[in-house]
Amino acid sequence: MAHELQIGEVAERSNVSIDTIRYYERRKLLPVAPRTAKGFRVFTPETVSRVLFIKQAQELGFTLDEIRTLLTTNGTSDCLRVHDLLDAKLKELDARMKAMREFREKLKHYVAECEAELKKHPDSAECPVVVEIAHVERN
């Protein structure tokens, strides 16, 4: 095998734990590594690239099952599956961004209410925003 790596080397180069490498193997995100006569797993440098891809995909919001789908495609015949997965992820992201924009506007409204209250009553003990939020939660 060309340039074999032990599990610790893969973990170090990928900036993950050894347990993470084992977990990815169990979840079938990594091919089962062949073993030496003494039972040690041996990996190729491509394993490092694959682990880095998995971590990047997780950071982008993909689940491990979705990542497995991306990793198990066999060329153009699976392009439609990949397209559908990516399209669904885009729609999910658009929905989350819309919710975040709405939440941002609500927070801006609350900040303005606090500022108005503090201008009128600098020593106010009761914040109208807390009262408003508590009222909304009860309804």
PDB file of C-alpha atoms in Angstrom:
ATOM      1  CA  MET A   1       0.000   0.000   0.000  1.00  0.00           C
ATOM      2  CA  ALA A   2       1.372   3.406  -0.992  1.00  0.00           C
ATOM      3  CA  HIS A   3       2.160   5.656   1.972  1.00  0.00           C
ATOM      4  CA  GLU A   4       0.199   4.028   4.773  1.00  0.00           C
ATOM      5  CA  LEU A   5      -1.038   6.060   7.716  1.00  0.00           C
ATOM      6  CA  GLN A   6      -2.001   4.833  11.144  1.00  0.00           C
ATOM      7  CA  ILE A   7      -5.224   5.992  12.753  1.00  0.00           C
ATOM      8  CA  GLY A   8      -3.432   8.521  14.971  1.00  0.00           C
ATOM      9  CA  GLU A   9      -1.789  10.137  11.957  1.00  0.00           C
ATOM     10  CA  VAL A  10      -5.125  10.430  10.151  1.00  0.00           C
ATOM     11  CA  ALA A  11      -6.703  11.938  13.263  1.00  0.00           C
ATOM     12  CA  GLU A  12      -3.870  14.439  13.711  1.00  0.00           C
ATOM     13  CA  ARG A  13      -3.819  15.522  10.067  1.00  0.00           C
ATOM     14  CA  SER A  14      -7.611  15.872  10.074  1.00  0.00           C
ATOM     15  CA  ASN A  15      -7.739  17.616  13.452  1.00  0.00           C
ATOM     16  CA  VAL A  16     -10.228  15.103  14.874  1.00  0.00           C
ATOM     17  CA  SER A  17      -9.977  12.461  17.567  1.00  0.00           C
ATOM     18  CA  ILE A  18      -9.149   8.813  16.986  1.00  0.00           C
ATOM     19  CA  ASP A  19     -12.641   8.012  18.285  1.00  0.00           C
ATOM     20  CA  THR A  20     -14.078  10.212  15.523  1.00  0.00           C
ATOM     21  CA  ILE A  21     -12.234   8.179  12.883  1.00  0.00           C
ATOM     22  CA  ARG A  22     -13.611   4.955  14.387  1.00  0.00           C
ATOM     23  CA  TYR A  23     -17.089   6.476  14.557  1.00  0.00           C
ATOM     24  CA  TYR A  24     -16.955   7.512  10.902  1.00  0.00           C
ATOM     25  CA  GLU A  25     -15.936   3.965  10.018  1.00  0.00           C
ATOM     26  CA  ARG A  26     -18.893   2.537  11.970  1.00  0.00           C
ATOM     27  CA  ARG A  27     -21.245   5.010  10.270  1.00  0.00           C
ATOM     28  CA  LYS A  28     -19.858   3.899   6.883  1.00  0.00           C
ATOM     29  CA  LEU A  29     -18.544   7.366   6.081  1.00  0.00           C
ATOM     30  CA  LEU A  30     -15.080   5.886   5.669  1.00  0.00           C
ATOM     31  CA  PRO A  31     -14.284   2.605   3.981  1.00  0.00           C
ATOM     32  CA  VAL A  32     -13.253  -0.108   6.409  1.00  0.00           C
ATOM     33  CA  ALA A  33      -9.496   0.164   6.685  1.00  0.00           C
ATOM     34  CA  PRO A  34      -7.403  -2.916   6.056  1.00  0.00           C
ATOM     35  CA  ARG A  35      -5.358  -4.131   8.996  1.00  0.00           C
ATOM     36  CA  THR A  36      -1.767  -5.109   9.442  1.00  0.00           C
ATOM     37  CA  ALA A  37      -0.760  -8.565  10.660  1.00  0.00           C
ATOM     38  CA  LYS A  38      -0.734  -7.091  14.165  1.00  0.00           C
ATOM     39  CA  GLY A  39      -4.285  -5.756  13.766  1.00  0.00           C
ATOM     40  CA  PHE A  40      -3.525  -2.063  13.270  1.00  0.00           C
ATOM     41  CA  ARG A  41      -5.695  -0.146  10.820  1.00  0.00           C
ATOM     42  CA  VAL A  42      -3.871   1.325   7.841  1.00  0.00           C
ATOM     43  CA  PHE A  43      -5.217   4.289   5.930  1.00  0.00           C
ATOM     44  CA  THR A  44      -4.241   6.212   2.824  1.00  0.00           C
ATOM     45  CA  PRO A  45      -3.774   9.981   2.501  1.00  0.00           C
ATOM     46  CA  GLU A  46      -7.163  10.009   0.720  1.00  0.00           C
ATOM     47  CA  THR A  47      -8.731   9.142   4.078  1.00  0.00           C
ATOM     48  CA  VAL A  48      -7.492  12.469   5.448  1.00  0.00           C
ATOM     49  CA  SER A  49      -9.133  14.291   2.527  1.00  0.00           C
ATOM     50  CA  ARG A  50     -12.354  12.400   3.118  1.00  0.00           C
ATOM     51  CA  VAL A  51     -12.407  13.237   6.852  1.00  0.00           C
ATOM     52  CA  LEU A  52     -11.759  16.905   6.054  1.00  0.00           C
ATOM     53  CA  PHE A  53     -14.656  16.822   3.573  1.00  0.00           C
ATOM     54  CA  ILE A  54     -16.924  15.282   6.230  1.00  0.00           C
ATOM     55  CA  LYS A  55     -15.992  17.976   8.761  1.00  0.00           C
ATOM     56  CA  GLN A  56     -16.521  20.770   6.232  1.00  0.00           C
ATOM     57  CA  ALA A  57     -19.888  19.344   5.195  1.00  0.00           C
ATOM     58  CA  GLN A  58     -20.930  19.146   8.864  1.00  0.00           C
ATOM     59  CA  GLU A  59     -19.948  22.785   9.349  1.00  0.00           C
ATOM     60  CA  LEU A  60     -22.172  23.643   6.388  1.00  0.00           C
ATOM     61  CA  GLY A  61     -25.117  21.946   8.096  1.00  0.00           C
ATOM     62  CA  PHE A  62     -25.187  18.534   6.456  1.00  0.00           C
ATOM     63  CA  THR A  63     -26.107  15.550   8.627  1.00  0.00           C
ATOM     64  CA  LEU A  64     -23.906  12.474   8.641  1.00  0.00           C
ATOM     65  CA  ASP A  65     -26.571  10.575   6.691  1.00  0.00           C
ATOM     66  CA  GLU A  66     -26.612  13.316   4.054  1.00  0.00           C
ATOM     67  CA  ILE A  67     -22.826  13.279   3.915  1.00  0.00           C
ATOM     68  CA  ARG A  68     -22.856   9.512   3.434  1.00  0.00           C
ATOM     69  CA  THR A  69     -25.190  10.028   0.471  1.00  0.00           C
ATOM     70  CA  LEU A  70     -22.775  12.555  -1.012  1.00  0.00           C
ATOM     71  CA  LEU A  71     -19.811  10.252  -0.462  1.00  0.00           C
ATOM     72  CA  THR A  72     -21.403   7.110  -1.872  1.00  0.00           C
ATOM     73  CA  THR A  73     -22.336   8.525  -5.247  1.00  0.00           C
ATOM     74  CA  ASN A  74     -20.825   6.860  -8.283  1.00  0.00           C
ATOM     75  CA  GLY A  75     -20.303   9.575 -10.835  1.00  0.00           C
ATOM     76  CA  THR A  76     -22.914  11.110 -13.077  1.00  0.00           C
ATOM     77  CA  SER A  77     -25.532   8.391 -12.572  1.00  0.00           C
ATOM     78  CA  ASP A  78     -26.056   9.712  -9.039  1.00  0.00           C
ATOM     79  CA  CYS A  79     -25.890  13.387  -9.969  1.00  0.00           C
ATOM     80  CA  LEU A  80     -29.671  13.701  -9.612  1.00  0.00           C
ATOM     81  CA  ARG A  81     -29.504  12.388  -6.013  1.00  0.00           C
ATOM     82  CA  VAL A  82     -26.763  14.869  -5.185  1.00  0.00           C
ATOM     83  CA  HIS A  83     -28.672  17.680  -6.905  1.00  0.00           C
ATOM     84  CA  ASP A  84     -31.834  16.896  -4.939  1.00  0.00           C
ATOM     85  CA  LEU A  85     -29.933  16.756  -1.652  1.00  0.00           C
ATOM     86  CA  LEU A  86     -28.177  20.060  -2.327  1.00  0.00           C
ATOM     87  CA  ASP A  87     -31.413  21.687  -3.499  1.00  0.00           C
ATOM     88  CA  ALA A  88     -33.209  20.571  -0.326  1.00  0.00           C
ATOM     89  CA  LYS A  89     -30.344  21.918   1.785  1.00  0.00           C
ATOM     90  CA  LEU A  90     -30.577  25.279  -0.025  1.00  0.00           C
ATOM     91  CA  LYS A  91     -34.314  25.476   0.679  1.00  0.00           C
ATOM     92  CA  GLU A  92     -33.695  24.625   4.328  1.00  0.00           C
ATOM     93  CA  LEU A  93     -31.019  27.312   4.515  1.00  0.00           C
ATOM     94  CA  ASP A  94     -33.318  29.890   2.897  1.00  0.00           C
ATOM     95  CA  ALA A  95     -36.005  29.128   5.492  1.00  0.00           C
ATOM     96  CA  ARG A  96     -33.516  29.447   8.362  1.00  0.00           C
ATOM     97  CA  MET A  97     -32.198  32.732   6.960  1.00  0.00           C
ATOM     98  CA  LYS A  98     -35.746  34.097   6.698  1.00  0.00           C
ATOM     99  CA  ALA A  99     -36.398  33.127  10.319  1.00  0.00           C
ATOM    100  CA  MET A 100     -33.130  34.754  11.391  1.00  0.00           C
ATOM    101  CA  ARG A 101     -34.019  38.009   9.555  1.00  0.00           C
ATOM    102  CA  GLU A 102     -37.411  38.054  11.302  1.00  0.00           C
ATOM    103  CA  PHE A 103     -35.754  37.407  14.657  1.00  0.00           C
ATOM    104  CA  ARG A 104     -33.252  40.194  13.970  1.00  0.00           C
ATOM    105  CA  GLU A 105     -36.074  42.653  13.285  1.00  0.00           C
ATOM    106  CA  LYS A 106     -37.788  41.628  16.519  1.00  0.00           C
ATOM    107  CA  LEU A 107     -34.561  42.178  18.454  1.00  0.00           C
ATOM    108  CA  LYS A 108     -34.108  45.618  16.853  1.00  0.00           C
ATOM    109  CA  HIS A 109     -37.654  46.477  17.958  1.00  0.00           C
ATOM    110  CA  TYR A 110     -36.876  45.365  21.512  1.00  0.00           C
ATOM    111  CA  VAL A 111     -33.638  47.384  21.602  1.00  0.00           C
ATOM    112  CA  ALA A 112     -35.558  50.483  20.461  1.00  0.00           C
ATOM    113  CA  GLU A 113     -38.163  49.903  23.190  1.00  0.00           C
ATOM    114  CA  CYS A 114     -35.427  49.610  25.817  1.00  0.00           C
ATOM    115  CA  GLU A 115     -33.756  52.783  24.593  1.00  0.00           C
ATOM    116  CA  ALA A 116     -37.060  54.693  24.665  1.00  0.00           C
ATOM    117  CA  GLU A 117     -37.793  53.474  28.202  1.00  0.00           C
ATOM    118  CA  LEU A 118     -34.305  54.377  29.403  1.00  0.00           C
ATOM    119  CA  LYS A 119     -34.647  57.890  27.936  1.00  0.00           C
ATOM    120  CA  LYS A 120     -37.926  58.423  29.785  1.00  0.00           C
ATOM    121  CA  HIS A 121     -36.965  56.612  32.988  1.00  0.00           C
ATOM    122  CA  PRO A 122     -33.184  56.099  33.346  1.00  0.00           C
ATOM    123  CA  ASP A 123     -33.640  54.379  36.706  1.00  0.00           C
ATOM    124  CA  SER A 124     -36.555  52.189  35.617  1.00  0.00           C
ATOM    125  CA  ALA A 125     -36.718  48.934  37.547  1.00  0.00           C
ATOM    126  CA  GLU A 126     -39.046  47.232  35.092  1.00  0.00           C
ATOM    127  CA  CYS A 127     -38.161  46.713  31.461  1.00  0.00           C
ATOM    128  CA  PRO A 128     -41.148  46.836  29.097  1.00  0.00           C
ATOM    129  CA  VAL A 129     -39.500  44.273  26.818  1.00  0.00           C
ATOM    130  CA  VAL A 130     -39.401  41.656  29.584  1.00  0.00           C
ATOM    131  CA  VAL A 131     -43.046  42.382  30.371  1.00  0.00           C
ATOM    132  CA  GLU A 132     -43.944  42.099  26.669  1.00  0.00           C
ATOM    133  CA  ILE A 133     -42.045  38.829  26.208  1.00  0.00           C
ATOM    134  CA  ALA A 134     -43.592  37.350  29.358  1.00  0.00           C
ATOM    135  CA  HIS A 135     -47.054  38.358  28.094  1.00  0.00           C
ATOM    136  CA  VAL A 136     -46.433  36.753  24.687  1.00  0.00           C
ATOM    137  CA  GLU A 137     -45.253  33.497  26.305  1.00  0.00           C
ATOM    138  CA  ARG A 138     -48.445  33.225  28.395  1.00  0.00           C
ATOM    139  CA  ASN A 139     -50.707  33.585  25.366  1.00  0.00           C
TER     140      ASN A 139
END
